[in-house]
Amino acid sequence: MNLFKNIILRIKGLFHYLSGNEEDFHLQHRLYNTYCVILLLILIQSVPINIITGYYTIGIILLALLIIQSVLYYLSRFKGWLKLCILITGLSCYFLSGTYYFLHAGLKGATLINNIALFFFLITVSSPKQRFWWLIASLAFYIALPIVEFYYPKSIQNTINTRAEYFEENVSTYIWVLLMIYWFTSALVRSYQREKNKSELKTIELEKSNAEKNRLFSIISHDLRSPLTSIQSYLELLTDVDLALKDRIYLEKELLKNTAGTKEMLDNLLLWSKSQMEGVKVNVTSVDVLDALRSTIELSAQISANKNITLTIDLPEKLFIRADKDMLQLIVRNLLSNAAKFTSKNGKIHIAAAVNDGFGVIEIRDNGLGINVEKQKDIFSSNVKPTQGTNNEKGVGLGLVLCKEYTELQDGSISFRSKPGDGTSFFITFPIPDKSNSAHISVA
């Protein structure tokens, strides 16, 4: 039983390859290729049968059709010349069918019945404009041949001499035509249903995307208005009011903090928007972790110092990972920024890197607020509601979304471990270019 199933699966796989996959060939193209394969199989066994039984002329005609259709199949399947192949197929089939009509019993034979399947096939795979002309050609074919036979009966070679031959010829052809029409119709219905399902899925995804964008714009309009209003107010005070030196220094620090926070929000928003609209180009190379993150950590250390947060570093020299340097910096910058945002004054942040199970792992750990249990499952989703930091820092909730997307684009992974009130550890894991790194860090 398993052998039979394997044979069926192999035959289906072969037909799938011969007709072409859905990604590279549209439905009509696949139908044409499949028709060619079926016709070639029929012709391969029909040519020798006719020659063996003494119908040499018919055998030669079918051999000519076999050669023509083989070339057309190649041009369609491997060169993509569908329209030209359909045109040549239709014209050659009608011409050879007309010749076959006169050589094989005329109306007594099954040529006209066979051509019903040919006409159905042509209107199935052709463009709307071509269908009209195939209808005209078919009507002319069905009208002209019987008229010629009526007025010139001697032009027909009577190759069907018994009632048994007549019934065998016509009944087998009827069955063949019905099967062909059934197969083509079923293929069209199945394809229509698949396209309909794809369209419905795309509609649902588009609705979700629009809802997501509306939600983001709502968050952005709310969260950007507040810091911009604060910045405006600070600037007005600095410009219009004669402040004491202590108050001026305080306002300048607040202004700097709000400006930095707003810039971070805009940077994340612009990066996310660009990735959604244009896609992201990834340039993965062998990256020295310490060298790549040096400037990022120095900048983050300055930001952390504003809250008296201690940033400790444990990045060994010559630890290489396979990553995109710019993306890696963005990911670590966002994670360090989040750590500083949700760590209270005089807190601690630690960044370390090492090798674990053949992968390079970067850990960013803080002793801040931690992540609420109910939020942990959605932490890498834009559905999570932005949370204010320990010093009322704001965001739009895109930082971790970008971190996850960019990490996975580099064939890496990101995970975290968090306990509310006891801090959070984020782990970003990347492949390493060789086995020379030997430091170790536990990610359990």
Short mmCIF file of C-alpha atoms in Angstrom, two decimals:
data_model
loop_
_atom_site.label_atom_id
_atom_site.label_comp_id
_atom_site.label_asym_id
_atom_site.label_seq_id
_atom_site.Cartn_x
_atom_site.Cartn_y
_atom_site.Cartn_z
CA MET A 1 0.00 0.00 0.00
CA ASN A 2 2.83 2.38 0.88
CA LEU A 3 4.54 1.52 -2.40
CA PHE A 4 1.38 2.42 -4.30
CA LYS A 5 1.10 5.75 -2.43
CA ASN A 6 4.74 6.53 -3.16
CA ILE A 7 4.22 5.83 -6.85
CA ILE A 8 1.17 8.13 -6.93
CA LEU A 9 3.09 10.87 -5.12
CA ARG A 10 6.00 10.54 -7.54
CA ILE A 11 3.66 10.76 -10.53
CA LYS A 12 1.99 13.85 -9.05
CA GLY A 13 5.39 15.40 -8.37
CA LEU A 14 6.49 14.69 -11.94
CA PHE A 15 3.34 16.25 -13.39
CA HIS A 16 3.75 19.23 -11.08
CA TYR A 17 7.28 19.74 -12.40
CA LEU A 18 6.27 19.24 -16.05
CA SER A 19 3.37 21.70 -15.79
CA GLY A 20 5.36 24.28 -13.77
CA ASN A 21 5.02 25.56 -10.21
CA GLU A 22 2.49 28.18 -9.13
CA GLU A 23 5.15 30.75 -8.24
CA ASP A 24 6.59 30.93 -11.77
CA PHE A 25 3.60 30.01 -13.97
CA HIS A 26 0.04 31.34 -13.84
CA LEU A 27 -2.94 29.00 -14.20
CA GLN A 28 -3.38 29.25 -17.99
CA HIS A 29 0.32 28.63 -18.52
CA ARG A 30 0.23 25.53 -16.31
CA LEU A 31 -2.89 24.24 -18.10
CA TYR A 32 -1.23 24.63 -21.48
CA ASN A 33 1.89 22.77 -20.30
CA THR A 34 -0.23 19.97 -18.84
CA TYR A 35 -2.27 19.72 -22.05
CA CYS A 36 0.97 19.37 -24.00
CA VAL A 37 2.16 16.57 -21.71
CA ILE A 38 -1.14 14.66 -22.01
CA LEU A 39 -1.27 15.15 -25.79
CA LEU A 40 2.34 13.98 -26.16
CA LEU A 41 1.59 10.83 -24.15
CA ILE A 42 -1.41 10.08 -26.38
CA LEU A 43 0.56 10.73 -29.56
CA ILE A 44 3.50 8.59 -28.43
CA GLN A 45 1.24 5.53 -28.30
CA SER A 46 -0.99 6.54 -31.28
CA VAL A 47 1.82 6.93 -33.85
CA PRO A 48 3.15 3.34 -33.69
CA ILE A 49 -0.39 1.88 -33.46
CA ASN A 50 -1.47 3.57 -36.70
CA ILE A 51 1.72 2.60 -38.50
CA ILE A 52 1.50 -1.04 -37.32
CA THR A 53 -2.17 -1.29 -38.38
CA GLY A 54 -1.36 0.04 -41.86
CA TYR A 55 -2.60 3.63 -41.55
CA TYR A 56 0.72 5.07 -42.69
CA THR A 57 -0.55 8.51 -43.74
CA ILE A 58 -2.40 9.02 -40.46
CA GLY A 59 0.68 7.82 -38.58
CA ILE A 60 2.86 10.37 -40.38
CA ILE A 61 0.36 13.17 -39.61
CA LEU A 62 0.34 12.22 -35.92
CA LEU A 63 4.15 12.00 -35.92
CA ALA A 64 4.32 15.54 -37.37
CA LEU A 65 1.95 16.71 -34.62
CA LEU A 66 4.11 14.92 -32.01
CA ILE A 67 7.24 16.74 -33.19
CA ILE A 68 5.51 20.14 -33.37
CA GLN A 69 3.92 19.74 -29.95
CA SER A 70 7.20 18.62 -28.38
CA VAL A 71 8.91 21.80 -29.60
CA LEU A 72 5.99 23.95 -28.45
CA TYR A 73 6.02 22.35 -25.00
CA TYR A 74 9.74 23.12 -24.66
CA LEU A 75 9.24 26.73 -25.75
CA SER A 76 6.34 27.17 -23.34
CA ARG A 77 7.72 25.37 -20.26
CA PHE A 78 11.37 26.43 -20.45
CA LYS A 79 11.31 29.64 -22.55
CA GLY A 80 7.96 31.13 -21.47
CA TRP A 81 6.64 31.75 -25.01
CA LEU A 82 3.04 31.00 -24.07
CA LYS A 83 1.05 33.20 -26.50
CA LEU A 84 3.05 32.12 -29.55
CA CYS A 85 2.81 28.46 -28.52
CA ILE A 86 -0.98 28.67 -28.10
CA LEU A 87 -1.34 30.25 -31.54
CA ILE A 88 0.84 27.63 -33.25
CA THR A 89 -0.86 24.80 -31.33
CA GLY A 90 -4.31 25.96 -32.41
CA LEU A 91 -3.40 26.50 -36.07
CA SER A 92 -1.41 23.26 -36.40
CA CYS A 93 -4.07 21.20 -34.64
CA TYR A 94 -6.86 22.59 -36.83
CA PHE A 95 -4.82 22.06 -39.99
CA LEU A 96 -3.83 18.51 -39.11
CA SER A 97 -7.34 17.73 -37.83
CA GLY A 98 -8.77 18.91 -41.16
CA THR A 99 -6.36 16.62 -43.02
CA TYR A 100 -7.18 13.76 -40.64
CA TYR A 101 -10.90 14.39 -41.26
CA PHE A 102 -10.54 13.59 -44.96
CA LEU A 103 -8.23 10.63 -44.37
CA HIS A 104 -10.30 9.04 -41.63
CA ALA A 105 -13.97 8.63 -42.57
CA GLY A 106 -15.14 12.27 -42.37
CA LEU A 107 -18.35 12.56 -40.34
CA LYS A 108 -18.24 8.85 -39.54
CA GLY A 109 -15.00 9.39 -37.70
CA ALA A 110 -14.50 11.28 -34.45
CA THR A 111 -12.46 14.24 -35.71
CA LEU A 112 -15.17 16.83 -35.01
CA ILE A 113 -15.81 15.38 -31.55
CA ASN A 114 -12.08 15.55 -30.77
CA ASN A 115 -12.04 19.18 -31.80
CA ILE A 116 -14.60 20.05 -29.13
CA ALA A 117 -11.90 19.25 -26.57
CA LEU A 118 -9.42 21.27 -28.63
CA PHE A 119 -11.74 24.30 -28.73
CA PHE A 120 -12.46 24.04 -24.98
CA PHE A 121 -8.73 23.89 -24.29
CA LEU A 122 -7.95 26.90 -26.51
CA ILE A 123 -10.56 29.18 -24.90
CA THR A 124 -9.38 28.03 -21.46
CA VAL A 125 -5.74 29.02 -21.93
CA SER A 126 -6.17 32.02 -24.28
CA SER A 127 -6.64 35.70 -23.53
CA PRO A 128 -10.16 37.20 -23.91
CA LYS A 129 -9.29 38.74 -27.28
CA GLN A 130 -7.95 35.45 -28.63
CA ARG A 131 -11.03 33.51 -27.51
CA PHE A 132 -13.25 35.34 -29.98
CA TRP A 133 -10.98 34.42 -32.90
CA TRP A 134 -10.79 30.79 -31.80
CA LEU A 135 -14.60 30.76 -31.78
CA ILE A 136 -14.66 32.07 -35.36
CA ALA A 137 -12.00 29.53 -36.42
CA SER A 138 -13.87 26.66 -34.81
CA LEU A 139 -17.21 27.63 -36.38
CA ALA A 140 -15.53 27.86 -39.78
CA PHE A 141 -13.92 24.45 -39.22
CA TYR A 142 -17.19 22.78 -38.19
CA ILE A 143 -19.13 24.33 -41.08
CA ALA A 144 -16.59 24.04 -43.91
CA LEU A 145 -15.58 20.38 -43.51
CA PRO A 146 -19.10 18.85 -43.64
CA ILE A 147 -19.99 21.11 -46.60
CA VAL A 148 -16.94 19.90 -48.53
CA GLU A 149 -17.83 16.30 -47.68
CA PHE A 150 -21.45 16.85 -48.77
CA TYR A 151 -20.55 18.21 -52.20
CA TYR A 152 -17.38 16.15 -52.72
CA PRO A 153 -18.00 12.78 -51.00
CA LYS A 154 -15.14 11.13 -52.89
CA SER A 155 -12.68 13.38 -51.05
CA ILE A 156 -13.27 11.28 -47.93
CA GLN A 157 -11.39 8.03 -47.37
CA ASN A 158 -13.72 5.56 -45.70
CA THR A 159 -11.50 3.84 -43.12
CA ILE A 160 -14.42 2.72 -40.93
CA ASN A 161 -16.06 -0.29 -42.53
CA THR A 162 -17.99 -2.01 -39.74
CA ARG A 163 -20.50 -0.99 -37.08
CA ALA A 164 -18.08 -2.21 -34.41
CA GLU A 165 -15.35 0.13 -35.68
CA TYR A 166 -17.85 3.01 -35.80
CA PHE A 167 -19.02 2.47 -32.22
CA GLU A 168 -15.48 1.91 -30.93
CA GLU A 169 -14.23 5.09 -32.62
CA ASN A 170 -17.02 7.36 -31.43
CA VAL A 171 -17.65 5.97 -27.94
CA SER A 172 -13.94 6.07 -26.99
CA THR A 173 -13.67 9.62 -28.32
CA TYR A 174 -16.74 10.76 -26.37
CA ILE A 175 -15.22 9.33 -23.20
CA TRP A 176 -11.86 11.00 -23.92
CA VAL A 177 -13.49 14.39 -24.58
CA LEU A 178 -15.62 14.19 -21.44
CA LEU A 179 -12.58 13.33 -19.32
CA MET A 180 -10.58 16.19 -20.81
CA ILE A 181 -13.36 18.73 -20.24
CA TYR A 182 -13.86 17.41 -16.70
CA TRP A 183 -10.14 17.66 -15.94
CA PHE A 184 -9.80 21.21 -17.30
CA THR A 185 -12.96 22.39 -15.53
CA SER A 186 -11.84 20.83 -12.24
CA ALA A 187 -8.43 22.46 -12.57
CA LEU A 188 -10.06 25.85 -13.16
CA VAL A 189 -12.40 25.47 -10.18
CA ARG A 190 -9.57 24.36 -7.87
CA SER A 191 -7.40 27.22 -9.01
CA TYR A 192 -10.25 29.69 -8.59
CA GLN A 193 -10.82 28.45 -5.05
CA ARG A 194 -7.10 28.73 -4.22
CA GLU A 195 -6.95 32.25 -5.64
CA LYS A 196 -10.11 33.15 -3.73
CA ASN A 197 -8.62 31.84 -0.48
CA LYS A 198 -5.38 33.75 -1.14
CA SER A 199 -7.37 36.90 -1.86
CA GLU A 200 -9.35 36.50 1.36
CA LEU A 201 -6.14 35.98 3.36
CA LYS A 202 -4.58 39.05 1.75
CA THR A 203 -7.71 41.05 2.57
CA ILE A 204 -7.55 39.94 6.20
CA GLU A 205 -3.82 40.76 6.35
CA LEU A 206 -4.44 44.14 4.74
CA GLU A 207 -7.19 44.92 7.26
CA LYS A 208 -4.89 43.91 10.10
CA SER A 209 -2.09 45.99 8.61
CA ASN A 210 -4.35 49.02 8.26
CA ALA A 211 -5.61 48.59 11.82
CA GLU A 212 -2.00 48.28 12.99
CA LYS A 213 -0.98 51.44 11.13
CA ASN A 214 -3.97 53.34 12.50
CA ARG A 215 -3.05 52.24 16.01
CA LEU A 216 0.57 53.26 15.50
CA PHE A 217 -0.35 56.66 14.12
CA SER A 218 -2.68 57.15 17.07
CA ILE A 219 0.17 56.30 19.48
CA ILE A 220 2.61 58.47 17.57
CA SER A 221 0.29 61.48 17.47
CA HIS A 222 -0.28 61.16 21.21
CA ASP A 223 3.25 60.36 22.33
CA LEU A 224 5.03 62.84 20.08
CA ARG A 225 2.73 65.72 20.98
CA SER A 226 3.64 65.51 24.65
CA PRO A 227 7.47 65.73 24.38
CA LEU A 228 7.28 68.32 21.60
CA THR A 229 4.98 70.44 23.77
CA SER A 230 7.43 70.08 26.65
CA ILE A 231 10.35 71.07 24.41
CA GLN A 232 8.41 74.10 23.20
CA SER A 233 7.59 75.09 26.77
CA TYR A 234 11.22 74.74 27.89
CA LEU A 235 12.43 76.83 24.97
CA GLU A 236 9.84 79.53 25.71
CA LEU A 237 10.93 79.64 29.36
CA LEU A 238 14.60 79.81 28.41
CA THR A 239 13.89 82.58 25.91
CA ASP A 240 11.30 84.72 27.71
CA VAL A 241 12.04 84.27 31.43
CA ASP A 242 15.13 85.38 33.28
CA LEU A 243 15.88 82.20 35.20
CA ALA A 244 18.35 81.50 37.95
CA LEU A 245 21.41 79.50 36.89
CA LYS A 246 20.22 76.42 38.82
CA ASP A 247 16.78 76.49 37.16
CA ARG A 248 18.31 77.09 33.75
CA ILE A 249 20.64 74.08 34.11
CA TYR A 250 17.70 71.92 35.22
CA LEU A 251 15.57 73.01 32.24
CA GLU A 252 18.44 72.44 29.82
CA LYS A 253 18.89 68.87 31.13
CA GLU A 254 15.16 68.23 30.83
CA LEU A 255 15.18 69.69 27.33
CA LEU A 256 18.11 67.45 26.35
CA LYS A 257 16.38 64.40 27.82
CA ASN A 258 13.13 65.09 25.98
CA THR A 259 14.96 65.78 22.73
CA ALA A 260 16.95 62.55 23.00
CA GLY A 261 13.82 60.54 23.78
CA THR A 262 11.90 62.08 20.91
CA LYS A 263 14.79 61.42 18.52
CA GLU A 264 14.92 57.78 19.58
CA MET A 265 11.18 57.42 18.98
CA LEU A 266 11.48 58.97 15.52
CA ASP A 267 14.52 56.84 14.62
CA ASN A 268 12.68 53.63 15.49
CA LEU A 269 9.55 54.78 13.71
CA LEU A 270 11.42 55.69 10.53
CA LEU A 271 13.38 52.43 10.51
CA TRP A 272 10.23 50.38 11.06
CA SER A 273 8.33 52.29 8.36
CA LYS A 274 11.19 51.82 5.89
CA SER A 275 11.38 48.10 6.58
CA GLN A 276 7.61 47.77 6.04
CA MET A 277 7.56 49.68 2.75
CA GLU A 278 10.89 48.85 1.10
CA GLY A 279 12.14 45.74 2.82
CA VAL A 280 15.52 45.55 4.50
CA LYS A 281 18.89 44.81 2.89
CA VAL A 282 21.10 42.61 5.04
CA ASN A 283 24.90 42.50 4.70
CA VAL A 284 26.07 39.65 6.92
CA THR A 285 29.83 39.47 7.48
CA SER A 286 32.24 38.31 10.17
CA VAL A 287 31.94 40.96 12.92
CA ASP A 288 34.19 41.57 15.92
CA VAL A 289 31.63 42.15 18.71
CA LEU A 290 33.78 44.47 20.84
CA ASP A 291 34.95 46.56 17.89
CA ALA A 292 31.43 46.83 16.42
CA LEU A 293 29.74 47.82 19.69
CA ARG A 294 32.38 50.13 21.16
CA SER A 295 30.83 53.42 19.98
CA THR A 296 27.29 52.22 20.72
CA ILE A 297 28.20 51.34 24.31
CA GLU A 298 30.01 54.65 24.85
CA LEU A 299 26.91 56.56 23.75
CA SER A 300 24.66 54.42 25.93
CA ALA A 301 27.01 54.94 28.89
CA GLN A 302 26.52 58.72 28.61
CA ILE A 303 22.73 58.32 28.58
CA SER A 304 22.84 55.92 31.55
CA ALA A 305 25.05 58.35 33.47
CA ASN A 306 22.18 60.89 33.47
CA LYS A 307 20.36 58.50 35.85
CA ASN A 308 23.54 57.51 37.73
CA ILE A 309 23.22 54.01 36.29
CA THR A 310 26.40 51.93 36.28
CA LEU A 311 27.11 50.25 32.97
CA THR A 312 29.59 47.37 33.20
CA ILE A 313 31.08 45.69 30.13
CA ASP A 314 32.37 42.16 29.68
CA LEU A 315 33.07 41.83 25.96
CA PRO A 316 36.12 39.68 25.17
CA GLU A 317 38.47 40.68 22.39
CA LYS A 318 38.38 38.82 19.09
CA LEU A 319 34.95 37.29 19.59
CA PHE A 320 33.51 37.09 16.08
CA ILE A 321 29.92 36.47 15.02
CA ARG A 322 28.17 36.44 11.64
CA ALA A 323 25.99 39.55 11.59
CA ASP A 324 25.20 42.84 9.86
CA LYS A 325 27.25 45.43 11.75
CA ASP A 326 24.74 48.29 11.38
CA MET A 327 21.80 46.10 12.42
CA LEU A 328 23.74 44.71 15.36
CA GLN A 329 24.46 48.23 16.59
CA LEU A 330 20.79 49.21 16.25
CA ILE A 331 19.65 46.13 18.18
CA VAL A 332 22.11 46.62 21.03
CA ARG A 333 21.40 50.36 21.13
CA ASN A 334 17.67 49.68 21.54
CA LEU A 335 18.22 47.04 24.22
CA LEU A 336 20.62 49.28 26.19
CA SER A 337 18.19 52.19 25.84
CA ASN A 338 15.35 50.03 27.17
CA ALA A 339 17.51 48.82 30.04
CA ALA A 340 18.32 52.42 31.00
CA LYS A 341 14.70 53.46 30.58
CA PHE A 342 13.34 50.83 32.98
CA THR A 343 16.16 50.93 35.52
CA SER A 344 15.89 53.30 38.46
CA LYS A 345 18.55 55.81 39.46
CA ASN A 346 21.72 54.25 40.84
CA GLY A 347 20.83 50.98 39.15
CA LYS A 348 23.06 48.64 37.15
CA ILE A 349 23.26 47.47 33.55
CA HIS A 350 25.63 44.76 32.38
CA ILE A 351 26.53 43.78 28.82
CA ALA A 352 28.47 40.59 28.14
CA ALA A 353 29.25 38.35 25.19
CA ALA A 354 30.58 34.82 24.80
CA VAL A 355 30.04 31.53 22.96
CA ASN A 356 27.34 29.08 23.93
CA ASP A 357 26.73 25.77 22.08
CA GLY A 358 28.54 27.01 19.00
CA PHE A 359 26.74 30.36 18.79
CA GLY A 360 27.79 33.87 19.76
CA VAL A 361 25.54 35.22 22.54
CA ILE A 362 25.28 38.84 23.67
CA GLU A 363 23.52 39.41 26.99
CA ILE A 364 22.17 42.75 28.21
CA ARG A 365 21.07 42.54 31.84
CA ASP A 366 19.60 45.15 34.18
CA ASN A 367 18.23 45.23 37.72
CA GLY A 368 15.28 47.44 36.81
CA LEU A 369 11.51 47.08 36.90
CA GLY A 370 11.30 43.82 34.98
CA ILE A 371 8.45 42.92 32.64
CA ASN A 372 4.93 42.17 33.84
CA VAL A 373 4.01 38.53 33.32
CA GLU A 374 0.89 39.37 31.29
CA LYS A 375 2.99 41.48 28.89
CA GLN A 376 5.79 38.98 28.36
CA LYS A 377 4.02 36.95 25.66
CA ASP A 378 3.53 40.07 23.49
CA ILE A 379 6.82 41.79 24.25
CA PHE A 380 8.11 41.44 20.66
CA SER A 381 4.78 42.45 19.12
CA SER A 382 3.64 45.92 18.17
CA ASN A 383 0.38 45.04 19.93
CA VAL A 384 2.01 45.63 23.31
CA LYS A 385 1.10 48.94 24.90
CA PRO A 386 4.11 51.25 25.43
CA THR A 387 5.19 51.62 29.06
CA GLN A 388 6.72 54.68 30.66
CA GLY A 389 10.19 54.36 32.11
CA THR A 390 11.28 55.00 35.68
CA ASN A 391 11.81 58.69 34.82
CA ASN A 392 8.61 58.95 32.72
CA GLU A 393 10.50 58.19 29.49
CA LYS A 394 8.14 57.41 26.61
CA GLY A 395 8.26 55.30 23.47
CA VAL A 396 6.02 53.96 20.72
CA GLY A 397 6.62 50.27 21.41
CA LEU A 398 8.63 49.60 18.25
CA GLY A 399 12.10 49.09 19.73
CA LEU A 400 11.74 45.39 20.54
CA VAL A 401 9.75 44.80 17.33
CA LEU A 402 12.74 46.09 15.36
CA CYS A 403 15.16 44.06 17.49
CA LYS A 404 13.30 40.83 16.74
CA GLU A 405 12.85 41.53 13.01
CA TYR A 406 16.46 42.59 12.49
CA THR A 407 17.90 39.72 14.55
CA GLU A 408 15.95 37.10 12.59
CA LEU A 409 16.94 38.72 9.28
CA GLN A 410 20.53 37.90 10.22
CA ASP A 411 19.66 34.26 10.99
CA GLY A 412 19.88 35.06 14.68
CA SER A 413 17.43 34.77 17.55
CA ILE A 414 16.41 36.89 20.53
CA SER A 415 15.04 35.82 23.89
CA PHE A 416 14.69 37.20 27.38
CA ARG A 417 14.32 36.27 31.01
CA SER A 418 12.53 38.65 33.35
CA LYS A 419 11.10 38.77 36.84
CA PRO A 420 8.94 41.77 37.81
CA GLY A 421 10.84 43.94 40.26
CA ASP A 422 14.05 41.98 39.76
CA GLY A 423 15.27 43.13 36.33
CA THR A 424 15.48 41.68 32.84
CA SER A 425 18.08 39.89 30.73
CA PHE A 426 17.93 39.91 26.94
CA PHE A 427 19.93 37.42 24.88
CA ILE A 428 20.70 37.89 21.18
CA THR A 429 22.26 34.86 19.50
CA PHE A 430 24.14 34.76 16.19
CA PRO A 431 26.07 32.11 14.24
CA ILE A 432 29.85 32.27 14.55
CA PRO A 433 32.19 32.06 11.53
CA ASP A 434 34.53 29.48 13.09
CA LYS A 435 35.17 27.40 16.19
CA SER A 436 38.01 29.53 17.52
CA ASN A 437 35.90 31.39 20.15
CA SER A 438 35.97 29.65 23.49
CA ALA A 439 34.39 31.93 26.12
CA HIS A 440 31.15 30.67 27.64
CA ILE A 441 27.96 32.23 29.02
CA SER A 442 24.90 30.47 30.44
CA VAL A 443 21.58 31.29 28.75
CA ALA A 444 19.43 28.85 30.71
#
